[in-house]
Amino acid sequence: MSAGNSYSPFGTRYPQLPRGRRTNRVVVAGLALVLLLVVIALWLYLYIKSLEKPYFELKGYRVATMQSFNNFLRRDGNRARVTELARFLQERGVGDVTAVQNLLRQGTDWLDIDEPAFAIPPSDQWRNIIGTLTLLRDEVEPNIGPVDVLSAYRTDNYNRKSGGAESSKHRDFCGLDLVPKSNISHKELVEELRSLHARLGPKSNMGLGIYSNVRFHIDTCGYRAW
């Protein structure tokens, strides 16, 4: 068979096209394929990056991921100190109220103020959280249901940069910012918390703060409300 009559599937499908136009179609098809592969690669890259976000959304707030906490544990002997804190809380009967990593969440705006998501309080402050965890377990959750921790201990730097009060009980490892896990309304939440605060009275030394949405604060380091 002569070269001029050589067989090809493309040639038999488009026998009427001149050789130059056949070549152009091959080039266009090749460019389209390359463009498709680029789009797929870009999508995969963005998808993988989304999986690497250091936070997840919780009732509209950004909370650091478990992977972020694991990275925190690998630095500066943090794992040994966190293990010691967990043992301290367990020995005092409040180790199961919430996971220890939740008590090290500084807040929900760490990315905005360029501060670490987690911090470990000094050991001489550990006893301060016992009363707050007891209150959470025995009074708060029985009335409003399970909660998630948004913020617990804060360093002085974090508290200042986030606009926290100078007298913030988060600095003393006594305060917790929380959100209910249920779909309780803001109105119902406020009614339950205020009733609880009034019932417990000064004897509990309970501090109560109510914020927008369903975020609220409790501590046991000063009877007051805001």
PDB file of C-alpha atoms in Angstrom:
ATOM      1  CA  MET A   1       0.000   0.000   0.000  1.00  0.00           C
ATOM      2  CA  SER A   2       1.483   3.383  -1.034  1.00  0.00           C
ATOM      3  CA  ALA A   3       2.208   6.138   1.461  1.00  0.00           C
ATOM      4  CA  GLY A   4      -0.451   8.314  -0.086  1.00  0.00           C
ATOM      5  CA  ASN A   5      -3.099   5.682   0.559  1.00  0.00           C
ATOM      6  CA  SER A   6      -2.026   4.738   4.086  1.00  0.00           C
ATOM      7  CA  TYR A   7      -4.914   3.839   6.382  1.00  0.00           C
ATOM      8  CA  SER A   8      -5.806   5.662   9.620  1.00  0.00           C
ATOM      9  CA  PRO A   9      -9.054   5.738  11.607  1.00  0.00           C
ATOM     10  CA  PHE A  10      -9.018   9.538  11.549  1.00  0.00           C
ATOM     11  CA  GLY A  11      -8.557   9.541   7.784  1.00  0.00           C
ATOM     12  CA  THR A  12     -11.423   7.156   7.184  1.00  0.00           C
ATOM     13  CA  ARG A  13     -13.701   9.088   9.545  1.00  0.00           C
ATOM     14  CA  TYR A  14     -12.993  12.436   7.930  1.00  0.00           C
ATOM     15  CA  PRO A  15     -11.944  11.475   4.366  1.00  0.00           C
ATOM     16  CA  GLN A  16     -13.195  14.733   2.959  1.00  0.00           C
ATOM     17  CA  LEU A  17     -10.895  16.945   5.094  1.00  0.00           C
ATOM     18  CA  PRO A  18      -7.562  18.127   3.705  1.00  0.00           C
ATOM     19  CA  ARG A  19      -4.489  16.990   5.612  1.00  0.00           C
ATOM     20  CA  GLY A  20      -3.911  20.445   7.165  1.00  0.00           C
ATOM     21  CA  ARG A  21      -7.417  20.645   8.613  1.00  0.00           C
ATOM     22  CA  ARG A  22      -7.108  17.131  10.007  1.00  0.00           C
ATOM     23  CA  THR A  23      -3.927  18.202  11.828  1.00  0.00           C
ATOM     24  CA  ASN A  24      -5.666  21.275  13.257  1.00  0.00           C
ATOM     25  CA  ARG A  25      -8.415  19.123  14.756  1.00  0.00           C
ATOM     26  CA  VAL A  26      -5.833  16.894  16.419  1.00  0.00           C
ATOM     27  CA  VAL A  27      -4.115  19.957  17.904  1.00  0.00           C
ATOM     28  CA  VAL A  28      -7.420  21.376  19.197  1.00  0.00           C
ATOM     29  CA  ALA A  29      -8.351  18.034  20.727  1.00  0.00           C
ATOM     30  CA  GLY A  30      -4.923  17.824  22.372  1.00  0.00           C
ATOM     31  CA  LEU A  31      -5.198  21.339  23.805  1.00  0.00           C
ATOM     32  CA  ALA A  32      -8.672  20.562  25.145  1.00  0.00           C
ATOM     33  CA  LEU A  33      -7.327  17.460  26.849  1.00  0.00           C
ATOM     34  CA  VAL A  34      -4.463  19.420  28.406  1.00  0.00           C
ATOM     35  CA  LEU A  35      -6.897  22.078  29.648  1.00  0.00           C
ATOM     36  CA  LEU A  36      -9.118  19.404  31.174  1.00  0.00           C
ATOM     37  CA  LEU A  37      -6.159  17.849  32.954  1.00  0.00           C
ATOM     38  CA  VAL A  38      -5.120  21.269  34.308  1.00  0.00           C
ATOM     39  CA  VAL A  39      -8.641  21.884  35.657  1.00  0.00           C
ATOM     40  CA  ILE A  40      -8.709  18.450  37.305  1.00  0.00           C
ATOM     41  CA  ALA A  41      -5.273  19.015  38.853  1.00  0.00           C
ATOM     42  CA  LEU A  42      -6.341  22.423  40.184  1.00  0.00           C
ATOM     43  CA  TRP A  43      -9.503  20.960  41.679  1.00  0.00           C
ATOM     44  CA  LEU A  44      -7.511  18.188  43.372  1.00  0.00           C
ATOM     45  CA  TYR A  45      -5.059  20.750  44.761  1.00  0.00           C
ATOM     46  CA  LEU A  46      -7.831  22.915  46.205  1.00  0.00           C
ATOM     47  CA  TYR A  47      -9.585  19.860  47.622  1.00  0.00           C
ATOM     48  CA  ILE A  48      -6.429  18.643  49.342  1.00  0.00           C
ATOM     49  CA  LYS A  49      -5.748  22.128  50.709  1.00  0.00           C
ATOM     50  CA  SER A  50      -9.288  22.278  52.089  1.00  0.00           C
ATOM     51  CA  LEU A  51      -8.607  19.071  53.993  1.00  0.00           C
ATOM     52  CA  GLU A  52      -5.545  20.705  55.521  1.00  0.00           C
ATOM     53  CA  LYS A  53      -7.460  23.633  57.067  1.00  0.00           C
ATOM     54  CA  PRO A  54      -6.384  23.974  60.697  1.00  0.00           C
ATOM     55  CA  TYR A  55      -9.971  24.437  61.873  1.00  0.00           C
ATOM     56  CA  PHE A  56     -13.528  23.231  61.536  1.00  0.00           C
ATOM     57  CA  GLU A  57     -16.765  25.161  61.920  1.00  0.00           C
ATOM     58  CA  LEU A  58     -18.662  24.783  65.197  1.00  0.00           C
ATOM     59  CA  LYS A  59     -21.878  26.796  65.532  1.00  0.00           C
ATOM     60  CA  GLY A  60     -20.311  29.443  63.305  1.00  0.00           C
ATOM     61  CA  TYR A  61     -16.994  29.558  65.189  1.00  0.00           C
ATOM     62  CA  ARG A  62     -13.597  28.293  64.059  1.00  0.00           C
ATOM     63  CA  VAL A  63     -12.213  25.556  66.281  1.00  0.00           C
ATOM     64  CA  ALA A  64      -8.748  24.081  65.831  1.00  0.00           C
ATOM     65  CA  THR A  65      -8.665  20.534  64.470  1.00  0.00           C
ATOM     66  CA  MET A  66      -7.360  17.444  66.195  1.00  0.00           C
ATOM     67  CA  GLN A  67      -4.498  17.416  63.696  1.00  0.00           C
ATOM     68  CA  SER A  68      -3.559  20.903  64.875  1.00  0.00           C
ATOM     69  CA  PHE A  69      -3.582  19.659  68.455  1.00  0.00           C
ATOM     70  CA  ASN A  70      -1.383  16.673  67.527  1.00  0.00           C
ATOM     71  CA  ASN A  71       1.081  19.095  65.939  1.00  0.00           C
ATOM     72  CA  PHE A  72       1.016  21.115  69.157  1.00  0.00           C
ATOM     73  CA  LEU A  73       1.812  17.999  71.203  1.00  0.00           C
ATOM     74  CA  ARG A  74       4.974  17.375  69.182  1.00  0.00           C
ATOM     75  CA  ARG A  75       6.536  20.693  70.200  1.00  0.00           C
ATOM     76  CA  ASP A  76       8.534  21.731  73.258  1.00  0.00           C
ATOM     77  CA  GLY A  77       7.694  18.812  75.514  1.00  0.00           C
ATOM     78  CA  ASN A  78       3.992  19.619  75.342  1.00  0.00           C
ATOM     79  CA  ARG A  79       2.928  15.983  75.270  1.00  0.00           C
ATOM     80  CA  ALA A  80       4.402  15.248  78.705  1.00  0.00           C
ATOM     81  CA  ARG A  81       2.831  18.366  80.242  1.00  0.00           C
ATOM     82  CA  VAL A  82      -0.590  17.641  78.757  1.00  0.00           C
ATOM     83  CA  THR A  83      -0.386  14.064  80.042  1.00  0.00           C
ATOM     84  CA  GLU A  84       0.407  15.417  83.494  1.00  0.00           C
ATOM     85  CA  LEU A  85      -2.557  17.808  83.363  1.00  0.00           C
ATOM     86  CA  ALA A  86      -4.892  14.997  82.263  1.00  0.00           C
ATOM     87  CA  ARG A  87      -3.694  12.860  85.178  1.00  0.00           C
ATOM     88  CA  PHE A  88      -4.218  15.771  87.601  1.00  0.00           C
ATOM     89  CA  LEU A  89      -7.823  16.264  86.454  1.00  0.00           C
ATOM     90  CA  GLN A  90      -8.555  12.530  86.519  1.00  0.00           C
ATOM     91  CA  GLU A  91      -7.295  12.205  90.076  1.00  0.00           C
ATOM     92  CA  ARG A  92      -9.643  14.997  91.158  1.00  0.00           C
ATOM     93  CA  GLY A  93     -12.690  13.438  89.556  1.00  0.00           C
ATOM     94  CA  VAL A  94     -13.200  15.846  86.636  1.00  0.00           C
ATOM     95  CA  GLY A  95     -11.072  14.212  83.971  1.00  0.00           C
ATOM     96  CA  ASP A  96     -14.086  12.926  82.034  1.00  0.00           C
ATOM     97  CA  VAL A  97     -16.087  16.160  81.885  1.00  0.00           C
ATOM     98  CA  THR A  98     -14.439  17.173  78.606  1.00  0.00           C
ATOM     99  CA  ALA A  99     -11.363  16.085  76.673  1.00  0.00           C
ATOM    100  CA  VAL A 100      -8.178  17.690  77.933  1.00  0.00           C
ATOM    101  CA  GLN A 101      -7.407  19.270  74.543  1.00  0.00           C
ATOM    102  CA  ASN A 102     -10.641  21.264  74.803  1.00  0.00           C
ATOM    103  CA  LEU A 103      -9.320  22.938  77.942  1.00  0.00           C
ATOM    104  CA  LEU A 104      -6.265  24.139  76.032  1.00  0.00           C
ATOM    105  CA  ARG A 105      -8.206  25.931  73.292  1.00  0.00           C
ATOM    106  CA  GLN A 106      -7.369  29.595  73.637  1.00  0.00           C
ATOM    107  CA  GLY A 107     -10.233  30.854  71.507  1.00  0.00           C
ATOM    108  CA  THR A 108     -11.768  31.021  68.065  1.00  0.00           C
ATOM    109  CA  ASP A 109      -9.834  33.951  66.601  1.00  0.00           C
ATOM    110  CA  TRP A 110      -6.258  32.669  66.863  1.00  0.00           C
ATOM    111  CA  LEU A 111      -5.744  32.884  63.101  1.00  0.00           C
ATOM    112  CA  ASP A 112      -6.841  36.527  63.032  1.00  0.00           C
ATOM    113  CA  ILE A 113      -4.496  37.612  65.834  1.00  0.00           C
ATOM    114  CA  ASP A 114      -1.596  35.304  64.906  1.00  0.00           C
ATOM    115  CA  GLU A 115      -1.490  33.408  68.195  1.00  0.00           C
ATOM    116  CA  PRO A 116      -1.266  29.644  68.905  1.00  0.00           C
ATOM    117  CA  ALA A 117      -4.574  27.804  68.959  1.00  0.00           C
ATOM    118  CA  PHE A 118      -3.561  25.920  72.115  1.00  0.00           C
ATOM    119  CA  ALA A 119      -1.711  26.777  75.321  1.00  0.00           C
ATOM    120  CA  ILE A 120      -0.969  24.929  78.552  1.00  0.00           C
ATOM    121  CA  PRO A 121      -1.648  26.787  81.816  1.00  0.00           C
ATOM    122  CA  PRO A 122       0.980  26.896  84.555  1.00  0.00           C
ATOM    123  CA  SER A 123       0.603  23.999  86.972  1.00  0.00           C
ATOM    124  CA  ASP A 124      -0.172  26.327  89.903  1.00  0.00           C
ATOM    125  CA  GLN A 125      -3.410  27.299  88.100  1.00  0.00           C
ATOM    126  CA  TRP A 126      -4.679  23.796  87.390  1.00  0.00           C
ATOM    127  CA  ARG A 127      -6.780  23.644  90.553  1.00  0.00           C
ATOM    128  CA  ASN A 128      -8.765  26.704  89.385  1.00  0.00           C
ATOM    129  CA  ILE A 129     -10.624  24.755  86.693  1.00  0.00           C
ATOM    130  CA  ILE A 130     -11.849  21.986  89.024  1.00  0.00           C
ATOM    131  CA  GLY A 131     -14.799  23.969  90.360  1.00  0.00           C
ATOM    132  CA  THR A 132     -15.798  25.145  86.887  1.00  0.00           C
ATOM    133  CA  LEU A 133     -15.729  21.620  85.472  1.00  0.00           C
ATOM    134  CA  THR A 134     -17.739  20.382  88.455  1.00  0.00           C
ATOM    135  CA  LEU A 135     -20.316  23.115  87.871  1.00  0.00           C
ATOM    136  CA  LEU A 136     -20.468  22.239  84.188  1.00  0.00           C
ATOM    137  CA  ARG A 137     -21.021  18.551  84.894  1.00  0.00           C
ATOM    138  CA  ASP A 138     -23.426  18.832  87.838  1.00  0.00           C
ATOM    139  CA  GLU A 139     -25.499  21.907  86.985  1.00  0.00           C
ATOM    140  CA  VAL A 140     -25.058  23.312  83.487  1.00  0.00           C
ATOM    141  CA  GLU A 141     -25.263  20.195  81.315  1.00  0.00           C
ATOM    142  CA  PRO A 142     -28.177  18.635  83.250  1.00  0.00           C
ATOM    143  CA  ASN A 143     -30.166  21.803  82.454  1.00  0.00           C
ATOM    144  CA  ILE A 144     -29.162  22.677  78.881  1.00  0.00           C
ATOM    145  CA  GLY A 145     -27.596  19.449  77.625  1.00  0.00           C
ATOM    146  CA  PRO A 146     -24.071  18.634  76.397  1.00  0.00           C
ATOM    147  CA  VAL A 147     -21.796  21.485  75.361  1.00  0.00           C
ATOM    148  CA  ASP A 148     -18.654  22.096  73.333  1.00  0.00           C
ATOM    149  CA  VAL A 149     -15.740  24.216  74.566  1.00  0.00           C
ATOM    150  CA  LEU A 150     -14.721  27.176  72.402  1.00  0.00           C
ATOM    151  CA  SER A 151     -12.228  28.804  74.746  1.00  0.00           C
ATOM    152  CA  ALA A 152     -10.635  27.880  78.065  1.00  0.00           C
ATOM    153  CA  TYR A 153      -7.115  28.874  79.141  1.00  0.00           C
ATOM    154  CA  ARG A 154      -5.615  31.954  77.479  1.00  0.00           C
ATOM    155  CA  THR A 155      -2.148  33.380  77.744  1.00  0.00           C
ATOM    156  CA  ASP A 156      -1.777  37.065  78.567  1.00  0.00           C
ATOM    157  CA  ASN A 157      -0.722  37.752  74.956  1.00  0.00           C
ATOM    158  CA  TYR A 158      -3.737  35.978  73.518  1.00  0.00           C
ATOM    159  CA  ASN A 159      -6.143  37.654  75.922  1.00  0.00           C
ATOM    160  CA  ARG A 160      -4.759  41.117  75.156  1.00  0.00           C
ATOM    161  CA  LYS A 161      -4.691  40.686  71.374  1.00  0.00           C
ATOM    162  CA  SER A 162      -8.198  39.213  71.309  1.00  0.00           C
ATOM    163  CA  GLY A 163      -9.624  42.137  73.275  1.00  0.00           C
ATOM    164  CA  GLY A 164     -10.307  40.172  76.463  1.00  0.00           C
ATOM    165  CA  ALA A 165     -10.770  41.953  79.790  1.00  0.00           C
ATOM    166  CA  GLU A 166      -7.687  42.377  81.960  1.00  0.00           C
ATOM    167  CA  SER A 167      -9.532  40.537  84.727  1.00  0.00           C
ATOM    168  CA  SER A 168     -10.556  37.684  82.405  1.00  0.00           C
ATOM    169  CA  LYS A 169     -10.843  34.385  84.255  1.00  0.00           C
ATOM    170  CA  HIS A 170      -9.503  32.633  81.151  1.00  0.00           C
ATOM    171  CA  ARG A 171      -6.066  33.923  82.140  1.00  0.00           C
ATOM    172  CA  ASP A 172      -6.376  32.063  85.459  1.00  0.00           C
ATOM    173  CA  PHE A 173      -7.627  28.803  83.899  1.00  0.00           C
ATOM    174  CA  CYS A 174     -10.990  29.237  85.557  1.00  0.00           C
ATOM    175  CA  GLY A 175     -13.295  30.332  82.739  1.00  0.00           C
ATOM    176  CA  LEU A 176     -14.885  28.427  79.862  1.00  0.00           C
ATOM    177  CA  ASP A 177     -16.643  29.751  76.778  1.00  0.00           C
ATOM    178  CA  LEU A 178     -19.172  27.188  75.591  1.00  0.00           C
ATOM    179  CA  VAL A 179     -21.856  26.454  73.007  1.00  0.00           C
ATOM    180  CA  PRO A 180     -24.642  23.864  73.372  1.00  0.00           C
ATOM    181  CA  LYS A 181     -24.482  20.830  71.116  1.00  0.00           C
ATOM    182  CA  SER A 182     -28.273  20.867  70.779  1.00  0.00           C
ATOM    183  CA  ASN A 183     -30.364  23.297  68.734  1.00  0.00           C
ATOM    184  CA  ILE A 184     -31.600  25.180  71.794  1.00  0.00           C
ATOM    185  CA  SER A 185     -32.640  28.733  70.929  1.00  0.00           C
ATOM    186  CA  HIS A 186     -30.853  31.795  72.248  1.00  0.00           C
ATOM    187  CA  LYS A 187     -33.960  32.824  74.206  1.00  0.00           C
ATOM    188  CA  GLU A 188     -34.360  29.439  75.856  1.00  0.00           C
ATOM    189  CA  LEU A 189     -30.652  29.228  76.621  1.00  0.00           C
ATOM    190  CA  VAL A 190     -30.654  32.627  78.310  1.00  0.00           C
ATOM    191  CA  GLU A 191     -33.680  31.728  80.428  1.00  0.00           C
ATOM    192  CA  GLU A 192     -32.110  28.457  81.586  1.00  0.00           C
ATOM    193  CA  LEU A 193     -28.739  30.004  82.390  1.00  0.00           C
ATOM    194  CA  ARG A 194     -30.156  32.988  84.260  1.00  0.00           C
ATOM    195  CA  SER A 195     -32.435  30.732  86.271  1.00  0.00           C
ATOM    196  CA  LEU A 196     -29.478  28.528  87.099  1.00  0.00           C
ATOM    197  CA  HIS A 197     -27.340  31.511  88.103  1.00  0.00           C
ATOM    198  CA  ALA A 198     -30.075  32.886  90.364  1.00  0.00           C
ATOM    199  CA  ARG A 199     -30.687  29.508  91.980  1.00  0.00           C
ATOM    200  CA  LEU A 200     -27.063  28.801  92.747  1.00  0.00           C
ATOM    201  CA  GLY A 201     -26.490  32.301  94.094  1.00  0.00           C
ATOM    202  CA  PRO A 202     -23.263  33.700  95.536  1.00  0.00           C
ATOM    203  CA  LYS A 203     -22.605  30.410  97.298  1.00  0.00           C
ATOM    204  CA  SER A 204     -21.527  28.863  94.002  1.00  0.00           C
ATOM    205  CA  ASN A 205     -19.209  31.766  93.158  1.00  0.00           C
ATOM    206  CA  MET A 206     -20.507  31.394  89.600  1.00  0.00           C
ATOM    207  CA  GLY A 207     -19.665  33.910  86.917  1.00  0.00           C
ATOM    208  CA  LEU A 208     -22.023  33.927  83.935  1.00  0.00           C
ATOM    209  CA  GLY A 209     -21.587  35.744  80.643  1.00  0.00           C
ATOM    210  CA  ILE A 210     -24.042  35.560  77.762  1.00  0.00           C
ATOM    211  CA  TYR A 211     -22.954  36.512  74.264  1.00  0.00           C
ATOM    212  CA  SER A 212     -24.530  36.612  70.828  1.00  0.00           C
ATOM    213  CA  ASN A 213     -25.752  33.480  69.110  1.00  0.00           C
ATOM    214  CA  VAL A 214     -25.601  30.688  71.728  1.00  0.00           C
ATOM    215  CA  ARG A 215     -22.111  31.306  73.077  1.00  0.00           C
ATOM    216  CA  PHE A 216     -21.831  31.766  76.829  1.00  0.00           C
ATOM    217  CA  HIS A 217     -19.212  31.884  79.591  1.00  0.00           C
ATOM    218  CA  ILE A 218     -19.062  30.249  83.001  1.00  0.00           C
ATOM    219  CA  ASP A 219     -16.476  30.247  85.776  1.00  0.00           C
ATOM    220  CA  THR A 220     -16.376  29.738  89.532  1.00  0.00           C
ATOM    221  CA  CYS A 221     -13.993  32.549  90.396  1.00  0.00           C
ATOM    222  CA  GLY A 222     -16.425  35.358  91.215  1.00  0.00           C
ATOM    223  CA  TYR A 223     -20.212  35.632  91.462  1.00  0.00           C
ATOM    224  CA  ARG A 224     -21.373  38.082  88.781  1.00  0.00           C
ATOM    225  CA  ALA A 225     -23.189  38.204  85.451  1.00  0.00           C
ATOM    226  CA  TRP A 226     -22.967  40.169  82.218  1.00  0.00           C
TER     227      TRP A 226
END
